[in-house]
């Protein structure tokens, strides 16, 4: 688990063109959910393309502790989950440590909230700072009780409901984790659980629940999306093909846009409309991205991306309505914005303050140290672009136990005038374990300071 090991100082530097194929890892959101729904189906679920990052492996460990049998095939090509059925989980006999993963802990909190037992959750120093009230509040409506540290933070013990009742809940923040936690709790409650969200957030839980055979409907209403789930279904095991993660693809894609002469392909990247806001924004900025061979894989729309160096980027206003569809991509977008001509304004982004780090603050401090002017308020980040190749760089940037902050600054260093250093690249293993060899394979200069 990240945050428990030795920090890994890293740096990146200007390099020749990036070329070749970037096979980025499986989608993190879908990987967590594939394991969870597999653990609730009766029979064997087979998963290909699972992200083998620390976050997902921590979720697998938690599900094993509650009775699911989860194994990786000897040849490493697929994972197998033998589920226990909805209602069949057992009380874990030790603390569940979710490491760095907000998705892991919040989904699991929802999952166990309607079981008549207690689970204590903890995580690394980053996760222990993050708000959990957004899940313990709605699961209390089912009859669960949570006792955590001040501010509802981890470590936290959740005592599940003995006699759960279904709920009708409006999510107060645009969060797929909260929506999914409520739906997961609703799985083991009798009757219909309803979740309403004003802004659509990633919909993998809804898609996968339907695929596993649950009765679930999604309705677009004038007030937003309304999801209705009928509790206590018998979930049927599935063959899940996890598409490649658009949030991980973001790093080689943005690097190729910024490094002169680059021309790369990134195959099989999810183009789910609740996830593709970054690509829309990059194209608006003038990035040269072609979406080849659009198709459906594993119930998700995917495409092969061809990305070329894009010399004439311009700053844009990113509308708040797009925030949910690119929430994890703002750090690397701010790096592209630093290389654009003119100002890029990102509004409606306050959720970034409660991610693995305060991502507005982390990026603003590091970008300023690298010579880029940045303005911010609670809900907004404004980057004053210097034009392609004009970022001075040369600073040590802090990753704050946040994989996406570490990778964003390493992308900055690939196009900056002087190398960019990152104090600790170890969190990259949570979501993109092969980041270094993959980027090196394209021709990037990303190294550990010890090398
Ligand atoms: C995720 C939802 C998002 C995202 C996270 C993964 C998910 O968090 O930032 O990386 O898999 O549901 P929020 O739901 O808190 O916005």
mmCIF file of N, CA, C and O in Angstrom, residues 156-229:
data_model
loop_
_atom_site.group_PDB
_atom_site.id
_atom_site.type_symbol
_atom_site.label_atom_id
_atom_site.label_comp_id
_atom_site.label_asym_id
_atom_site.label_seq_id
_atom_site.Cartn_x
_atom_site.Cartn_y
_atom_site.Cartn_z
ATOM 1 N N UNK A 156 -12.706 4.092 11.052
ATOM 2 C CA UNK A 156 -14.152 4.221 11.271
ATOM 3 C C UNK A 156 -14.740 2.808 11.380
ATOM 4 O O UNK A 156 -14.324 1.915 10.652
ATOM 5 N N UNK A 157 -15.648 2.641 12.325
ATOM 6 C CA UNK A 157 -16.342 1.350 12.426
ATOM 7 C C UNK A 157 -17.785 1.527 11.978
ATOM 8 O O UNK A 157 -18.458 2.464 12.415
ATOM 9 N N UNK A 158 -18.194 0.656 11.095
ATOM 10 C CA UNK A 158 -19.556 0.713 10.577
ATOM 11 C C UNK A 158 -20.296 -0.520 11.102
ATOM 12 O O UNK A 158 -19.859 -1.647 10.875
ATOM 13 N N UNK A 159 -21.386 -0.264 11.830
ATOM 14 C CA UNK A 159 -22.222 -1.375 12.300
ATOM 15 C C UNK A 159 -23.419 -1.438 11.362
ATOM 16 O O UNK A 159 -24.222 -0.498 11.302
ATOM 17 N N UNK A 160 -23.497 -2.501 10.607
ATOM 18 C CA UNK A 160 -24.531 -2.620 9.567
ATOM 19 C C UNK A 160 -25.925 -2.799 10.162
ATOM 20 O O UNK A 160 -26.088 -3.174 11.331
ATOM 21 N N UNK A 161 -26.922 -2.514 9.342
ATOM 22 C CA UNK A 161 -28.322 -2.599 9.781
ATOM 23 C C UNK A 161 -28.745 -4.063 9.947
ATOM 24 O O UNK A 161 -28.448 -4.897 9.096
ATOM 25 N N UNK A 162 -29.454 -4.351 11.069
ATOM 26 C CA UNK A 162 -29.999 -5.716 11.274
ATOM 27 C C UNK A 162 -31.219 -5.917 10.371
ATOM 28 O O UNK A 162 -31.428 -6.976 9.809
ATOM 29 N N UNK A 163 -32.053 -4.854 10.294
ATOM 30 C CA UNK A 163 -33.298 -4.940 9.506
ATOM 31 C C UNK A 163 -33.321 -3.772 8.532
ATOM 32 O O UNK A 163 -34.010 -2.780 8.762
ATOM 33 N N UNK A 164 -32.507 -3.829 7.454
ATOM 34 C CA UNK A 164 -32.383 -2.659 6.580
ATOM 35 C C UNK A 164 -33.689 -2.280 5.897
ATOM 36 O O UNK A 164 -34.502 -3.151 5.576
ATOM 37 N N UNK A 165 -33.841 -0.975 5.716
ATOM 38 C CA UNK A 165 -34.997 -0.475 4.954
ATOM 39 C C UNK A 165 -34.459 0.231 3.715
ATOM 40 O O UNK A 165 -33.388 0.841 3.769
ATOM 41 N N UNK A 166 -35.167 0.162 2.590
ATOM 42 C CA UNK A 166 -34.659 0.841 1.390
ATOM 43 C C UNK A 166 -34.787 2.355 1.546
ATOM 44 O O UNK A 166 -35.572 2.819 2.378
ATOM 45 N N UNK A 167 -34.022 3.116 0.750
ATOM 46 C CA UNK A 167 -34.045 4.576 0.904
ATOM 47 C C UNK A 167 -34.290 5.251 -0.446
ATOM 48 O O UNK A 167 -34.138 4.647 -1.508
ATOM 49 N N UNK A 168 -34.651 6.516 -0.334
ATOM 50 C CA UNK A 168 -34.785 7.393 -1.506
ATOM 51 C C UNK A 168 -33.859 8.564 -1.206
ATOM 52 O O UNK A 168 -34.118 9.346 -0.288
ATOM 53 N N UNK A 169 -32.754 8.684 -1.933
ATOM 54 C CA UNK A 169 -31.682 9.600 -1.525
ATOM 55 C C UNK A 169 -31.255 10.510 -2.677
ATOM 56 O O UNK A 169 -31.038 10.039 -3.798
ATOM 57 N N UNK A 170 -31.141 11.799 -2.362
ATOM 58 C CA UNK A 170 -30.603 12.754 -3.347
ATOM 59 C C UNK A 170 -29.146 13.006 -2.958
ATOM 60 O O UNK A 170 -28.865 13.448 -1.840
ATOM 61 N N UNK A 171 -28.208 12.719 -3.859
ATOM 62 C CA UNK A 171 -26.793 12.910 -3.490
ATOM 63 C C UNK A 171 -26.493 14.411 -3.384
ATOM 64 O O UNK A 171 -26.787 15.172 -4.307
ATOM 65 N N UNK A 172 -25.898 14.839 -2.251
ATOM 66 C CA UNK A 172 -25.649 16.263 -2.057
ATOM 67 C C UNK A 172 -24.424 16.775 -2.825
ATOM 68 O O UNK A 172 -24.281 17.982 -3.019
ATOM 69 N N UNK A 173 -23.536 15.870 -3.229
ATOM 70 C CA UNK A 173 -22.365 16.247 -4.033
ATOM 71 C C UNK A 173 -22.356 15.369 -5.283
ATOM 72 O O UNK A 173 -22.828 14.225 -5.232
ATOM 73 N N UNK A 174 -21.827 15.883 -6.404
ATOM 74 C CA UNK A 174 -21.757 15.016 -7.586
ATOM 75 C C UNK A 174 -20.678 13.963 -7.367
ATOM 76 O O UNK A 174 -19.494 14.239 -7.537
ATOM 77 N N UNK A 175 -21.061 12.777 -6.946
ATOM 78 C CA UNK A 175 -20.070 11.750 -6.621
ATOM 79 C C UNK A 175 -20.581 10.361 -6.981
ATOM 80 O O UNK A 175 -21.578 9.886 -6.431
ATOM 81 N N UNK A 176 -19.862 9.724 -7.891
ATOM 82 C CA UNK A 176 -20.218 8.346 -8.256
ATOM 83 C C UNK A 176 -19.937 7.396 -7.099
ATOM 84 O O UNK A 176 -20.579 6.350 -6.979
ATOM 85 N N UNK A 177 -18.991 7.763 -6.252
ATOM 86 C CA UNK A 177 -18.701 6.893 -5.097
ATOM 87 C C UNK A 177 -19.890 6.881 -4.153
ATOM 88 O O UNK A 177 -20.292 5.825 -3.651
ATOM 89 N N UNK A 178 -20.481 8.057 -3.910
ATOM 90 C CA UNK A 178 -21.622 8.134 -2.995
ATOM 91 C C UNK A 178 -22.827 7.421 -3.616
ATOM 92 O O UNK A 178 -23.487 6.602 -2.975
ATOM 93 N N UNK A 179 -23.098 7.734 -4.876
ATOM 94 C CA UNK A 179 -24.209 7.069 -5.579
ATOM 95 C C UNK A 179 -24.050 5.547 -5.501
ATOM 96 O O UNK A 179 -24.986 4.820 -5.163
ATOM 97 N N UNK A 180 -22.848 5.081 -5.775
ATOM 98 C CA UNK A 180 -22.600 3.634 -5.823
ATOM 99 C C UNK A 180 -22.712 3.022 -4.435
ATOM 100 O O UNK A 180 -23.210 1.893 -4.278
ATOM 101 N N UNK A 181 -22.244 3.747 -3.414
ATOM 102 C CA UNK A 181 -22.332 3.225 -2.041
ATOM 103 C C UNK A 181 -23.799 3.013 -1.671
ATOM 104 O O UNK A 181 -24.165 1.990 -1.077
ATOM 105 N N UNK A 182 -24.666 3.954 -2.048
ATOM 106 C CA UNK A 182 -26.090 3.824 -1.710
ATOM 107 C C UNK A 182 -26.700 2.648 -2.479
ATOM 108 O O UNK A 182 -27.457 1.837 -1.922
ATOM 109 N N UNK A 183 -26.337 2.509 -3.741
ATOM 110 C CA UNK A 183 -26.881 1.388 -4.523
ATOM 111 C C UNK A 183 -26.390 0.047 -3.967
ATOM 112 O O UNK A 183 -27.160 -0.924 -3.885
ATOM 113 N N UNK A 184 -25.128 0.006 -3.552
ATOM 114 C CA UNK A 184 -24.597 -1.242 -2.991
ATOM 115 C C UNK A 184 -25.316 -1.588 -1.693
ATOM 116 O O UNK A 184 -25.638 -2.751 -1.440
ATOM 117 N N UNK A 185 -25.582 -0.578 -0.870
ATOM 118 C CA UNK A 185 -26.340 -0.828 0.370
ATOM 119 C C UNK A 185 -27.739 -1.331 0.002
ATOM 120 O O UNK A 185 -28.264 -2.259 0.625
ATOM 121 N N UNK A 186 -28.325 -0.731 -1.029
ATOM 122 C CA UNK A 186 -29.675 -1.110 -1.457
ATOM 123 C C UNK A 186 -29.773 -2.549 -1.939
ATOM 124 O O UNK A 186 -30.845 -3.152 -1.931
ATOM 125 N N UNK A 187 -28.633 -3.131 -2.348
ATOM 126 C CA UNK A 187 -28.665 -4.507 -2.854
ATOM 127 C C UNK A 187 -29.163 -5.488 -1.803
ATOM 128 O O UNK A 187 -29.849 -6.458 -2.121
ATOM 129 N N UNK A 188 -28.781 -5.252 -0.533
ATOM 130 C CA UNK A 188 -29.194 -6.211 0.502
ATOM 131 C C UNK A 188 -30.347 -5.689 1.360
ATOM 132 O O UNK A 188 -30.529 -6.121 2.479
ATOM 133 N N UNK A 189 -31.087 -4.713 0.831
ATOM 134 C CA UNK A 189 -32.286 -4.217 1.524
ATOM 135 C C UNK A 189 -33.497 -4.655 0.709
ATOM 136 O O UNK A 189 -33.433 -4.698 -0.521
ATOM 137 N N UNK A 190 -34.606 -4.973 1.378
ATOM 138 C CA UNK A 190 -35.785 -5.357 0.597
ATOM 139 C C UNK A 190 -36.389 -4.130 -0.082
ATOM 140 O O UNK A 190 -36.185 -3.013 0.385
ATOM 141 N N UNK A 191 -37.098 -4.294 -1.175
ATOM 142 C CA UNK A 191 -37.800 -3.167 -1.815
ATOM 143 C C UNK A 191 -36.896 -2.331 -2.694
ATOM 144 O O UNK A 191 -35.767 -2.711 -3.020
ATOM 145 N N UNK A 192 -37.423 -1.158 -3.060
ATOM 146 C CA UNK A 192 -36.731 -0.335 -4.064
ATOM 147 C C UNK A 192 -35.910 0.767 -3.411
ATOM 148 O O UNK A 192 -36.448 1.584 -2.656
ATOM 149 N N UNK A 193 -34.628 0.804 -3.738
ATOM 150 C CA UNK A 193 -33.762 1.914 -3.315
ATOM 151 C C UNK A 193 -33.640 2.866 -4.503
ATOM 152 O O UNK A 193 -33.401 2.427 -5.635
ATOM 153 N N UNK A 194 -33.805 4.167 -4.195
ATOM 154 C CA UNK A 194 -33.760 5.174 -5.269
ATOM 155 C C UNK A 194 -32.628 6.162 -4.979
ATOM 156 O O UNK A 194 -32.481 6.630 -3.850
ATOM 157 N N UNK A 195 -31.814 6.440 -5.979
ATOM 158 C CA UNK A 195 -30.778 7.476 -5.855
ATOM 159 C C UNK A 195 -31.017 8.503 -6.943
ATOM 160 O O UNK A 195 -31.204 8.153 -8.112
ATOM 161 N N UNK A 196 -31.005 9.770 -6.521
ATOM 162 C CA UNK A 196 -31.195 10.855 -7.491
ATOM 163 C C UNK A 196 -29.935 11.698 -7.489
ATOM 164 O O UNK A 196 -29.428 12.061 -6.423
ATOM 165 N N UNK A 197 -29.419 12.014 -8.686
ATOM 166 C CA UNK A 197 -28.244 12.892 -8.768
ATOM 167 C C UNK A 197 -28.538 14.031 -9.735
ATOM 168 O O UNK A 197 -29.066 13.802 -10.815
ATOM 169 N N UNK A 198 -28.191 15.245 -9.292
ATOM 170 C CA UNK A 198 -28.492 16.413 -10.136
ATOM 171 C C UNK A 198 -27.621 16.412 -11.382
ATOM 172 O O UNK A 198 -28.057 16.754 -12.465
ATOM 173 N N UNK A 199 -26.347 16.072 -11.213
ATOM 174 C CA UNK A 199 -25.441 15.987 -12.374
ATOM 175 C C UNK A 199 -25.054 14.527 -12.565
ATOM 176 O O UNK A 199 -24.766 13.850 -11.580
ATOM 177 N N UNK A 200 -25.036 14.092 -13.810
ATOM 178 C CA UNK A 200 -24.685 12.694 -14.069
ATOM 179 C C UNK A 200 -23.215 12.458 -13.730
ATOM 180 O O UNK A 200 -22.340 13.206 -14.169
ATOM 181 N N UNK A 201 -22.950 11.433 -12.918
ATOM 182 C CA UNK A 201 -21.570 11.033 -12.657
ATOM 183 C C UNK A 201 -21.348 9.672 -13.310
ATOM 184 O O UNK A 201 -22.304 9.056 -13.820
ATOM 185 N N UNK A 202 -20.112 9.182 -13.255
ATOM 186 C CA UNK A 202 -19.794 7.933 -13.971
ATOM 187 C C UNK A 202 -20.816 6.849 -13.602
ATOM 188 O O UNK A 202 -21.189 6.716 -12.429
ATOM 189 N N UNK A 203 -21.223 6.090 -14.626
ATOM 190 C CA UNK A 203 -22.375 5.200 -14.456
ATOM 191 C C UNK A 203 -22.005 3.715 -14.517
ATOM 192 O O UNK A 203 -22.824 2.879 -14.890
ATOM 193 N N UNK A 204 -20.768 3.384 -14.136
ATOM 194 C CA UNK A 204 -20.346 1.980 -14.251
ATOM 195 C C UNK A 204 -21.152 1.064 -13.328
ATOM 196 O O UNK A 204 -21.416 -0.081 -13.666
ATOM 197 N N UNK A 205 -21.523 1.571 -12.148
ATOM 198 C CA UNK A 205 -22.283 0.727 -11.215
ATOM 199 C C UNK A 205 -23.622 0.336 -11.836
ATOM 200 O O UNK A 205 -24.014 -0.843 -11.801
ATOM 201 N N UNK A 206 -24.294 1.324 -12.428
ATOM 202 C CA UNK A 206 -25.596 1.039 -13.032
ATOM 203 C C UNK A 206 -25.446 0.052 -14.188
ATOM 204 O O UNK A 206 -26.188 -0.927 -14.299
ATOM 205 N N UNK A 207 -24.464 0.306 -15.060
ATOM 206 C CA UNK A 207 -24.269 -0.578 -16.218
ATOM 207 C C UNK A 207 -23.955 -2.005 -15.767
ATOM 208 O O UNK A 207 -24.464 -2.979 -16.316
ATOM 209 N N UNK A 208 -23.086 -2.119 -14.759
ATOM 210 C CA UNK A 208 -22.658 -3.467 -14.366
ATOM 211 C C UNK A 208 -23.745 -4.198 -13.592
ATOM 212 O O UNK A 208 -23.916 -5.409 -13.741
ATOM 213 N N UNK A 209 -24.511 -3.460 -12.772
ATOM 214 C CA UNK A 209 -25.602 -4.121 -12.049
ATOM 215 C C UNK A 209 -26.592 -4.716 -13.049
ATOM 216 O O UNK A 209 -27.057 -5.846 -12.875
ATOM 217 N N UNK A 210 -26.897 -3.956 -14.107
ATOM 218 C CA UNK A 210 -27.801 -4.483 -15.133
ATOM 219 C C UNK A 210 -27.176 -5.726 -15.766
ATOM 220 O O UNK A 210 -27.836 -6.753 -15.955
ATOM 221 N N UNK A 211 -25.877 -5.669 -16.067
ATOM 222 C CA UNK A 211 -25.182 -6.802 -16.680
ATOM 223 C C UNK A 211 -25.188 -8.039 -15.788
ATOM 224 O O UNK A 211 -25.244 -9.169 -16.270
ATOM 225 N N UNK A 212 -25.113 -7.842 -14.470
ATOM 226 C CA UNK A 212 -25.115 -8.979 -13.533
ATOM 227 C C UNK A 212 -26.544 -9.448 -13.225
ATOM 228 O O UNK A 212 -26.735 -10.328 -12.395
ATOM 229 N N UNK A 213 -27.540 -8.804 -13.863
ATOM 230 C CA UNK A 213 -28.909 -9.334 -13.761
ATOM 231 C C UNK A 213 -29.789 -8.655 -12.725
ATOM 232 O O UNK A 213 -30.895 -9.143 -12.449
ATOM 233 N N UNK A 214 -29.352 -7.529 -12.157
ATOM 234 C CA UNK A 214 -30.213 -6.831 -11.188
ATOM 235 C C UNK A 214 -31.308 -6.085 -11.923
ATOM 236 O O UNK A 214 -31.164 -5.754 -13.106
ATOM 237 N N UNK A 215 -32.416 -5.797 -11.209
ATOM 238 C CA UNK A 215 -33.487 -4.993 -11.799
ATOM 239 C C UNK A 215 -33.167 -3.547 -11.467
ATOM 240 O O UNK A 215 -33.232 -3.127 -10.297
ATOM 241 N N UNK A 216 -32.773 -2.788 -12.478
ATOM 242 C CA UNK A 216 -32.340 -1.405 -12.245
ATOM 243 C C UNK A 216 -32.811 -0.541 -13.415
ATOM 244 O O UNK A 216 -32.697 -0.952 -14.571
ATOM 245 N N UNK A 217 -33.358 0.633 -13.106
ATOM 246 C CA UNK A 217 -33.759 1.545 -14.183
ATOM 247 C C UNK A 217 -33.091 2.892 -13.969
ATOM 248 O O UNK A 217 -32.846 3.304 -12.830
ATOM 249 N N UNK A 218 -32.764 3.562 -15.063
ATOM 250 C CA UNK A 218 -32.150 4.886 -15.009
ATOM 251 C C UNK A 218 -33.017 5.810 -15.851
ATOM 252 O O UNK A 218 -33.285 5.533 -17.020
ATOM 253 N N UNK A 219 -33.441 6.913 -15.223
ATOM 254 C CA UNK A 219 -34.366 7.834 -15.906
ATOM 255 C C UNK A 219 -33.743 9.229 -15.872
ATOM 256 O O UNK A 219 -33.271 9.666 -14.811
ATOM 257 N N UNK A 220 -33.744 9.903 -17.020
ATOM 258 C CA UNK A 220 -33.310 11.303 -17.034
ATOM 259 C C UNK A 220 -34.527 12.171 -16.790
ATOM 260 O O UNK A 220 -35.493 12.106 -17.532
ATOM 261 N N UNK A 221 -34.493 12.986 -15.728
ATOM 262 C CA UNK A 221 -35.629 13.833 -15.370
ATOM 263 C C UNK A 221 -35.154 15.286 -15.371
ATOM 264 O O UNK A 221 -33.935 15.533 -15.409
ATOM 265 N N UNK A 222 -36.085 16.253 -15.310
ATOM 266 C CA UNK A 222 -35.636 17.660 -15.267
ATOM 267 C C UNK A 222 -34.755 17.953 -14.052
ATOM 268 O O UNK A 222 -33.913 18.842 -14.078
ATOM 269 N N UNK A 223 -34.894 17.162 -12.981
ATOM 270 C CA UNK A 223 -34.061 17.387 -11.782
ATOM 271 C C UNK A 223 -32.744 16.611 -11.836
ATOM 272 O O UNK A 223 -31.929 16.709 -10.912
ATOM 273 N N UNK A 224 -32.532 15.833 -12.876
ATOM 274 C CA UNK A 224 -31.294 15.062 -12.969
ATOM 275 C C UNK A 224 -31.600 13.594 -13.192
ATOM 276 O O UNK A 224 -32.683 13.230 -13.654
ATOM 277 N N UNK A 225 -30.625 12.754 -12.827
ATOM 278 C CA UNK A 225 -30.785 11.323 -13.063
ATOM 279 C C UNK A 225 -31.439 10.620 -11.877
ATOM 280 O O UNK A 225 -31.093 10.936 -10.732
ATOM 281 N N UNK A 226 -32.339 9.702 -12.161
ATOM 282 C CA UNK A 226 -33.021 8.975 -11.089
ATOM 283 C C UNK A 226 -32.795 7.477 -11.333
ATOM 284 O O UNK A 226 -33.164 6.944 -12.377
ATOM 285 N N UNK A 227 -32.162 6.824 -10.349
ATOM 286 C CA UNK A 227 -31.826 5.399 -10.499
ATOM 287 C C UNK A 227 -32.633 4.599 -9.489
ATOM 288 O O UNK A 227 -32.621 4.927 -8.298
ATOM 289 N N UNK A 228 -33.315 3.581 -9.957
ATOM 290 C CA UNK A 228 -34.140 2.765 -9.063
ATOM 291 C C UNK A 228 -33.645 1.324 -9.128
ATOM 292 O O UNK A 228 -33.567 0.726 -10.214
ATOM 293 N N UNK A 229 -33.322 0.780 -7.957
ATOM 294 C CA UNK A 229 -32.791 -0.587 -7.866
ATOM 295 C C UNK A 229 -33.711 -1.421 -6.984
ATOM 296 O O UNK A 229 -34.047 -1.003 -5.870
#
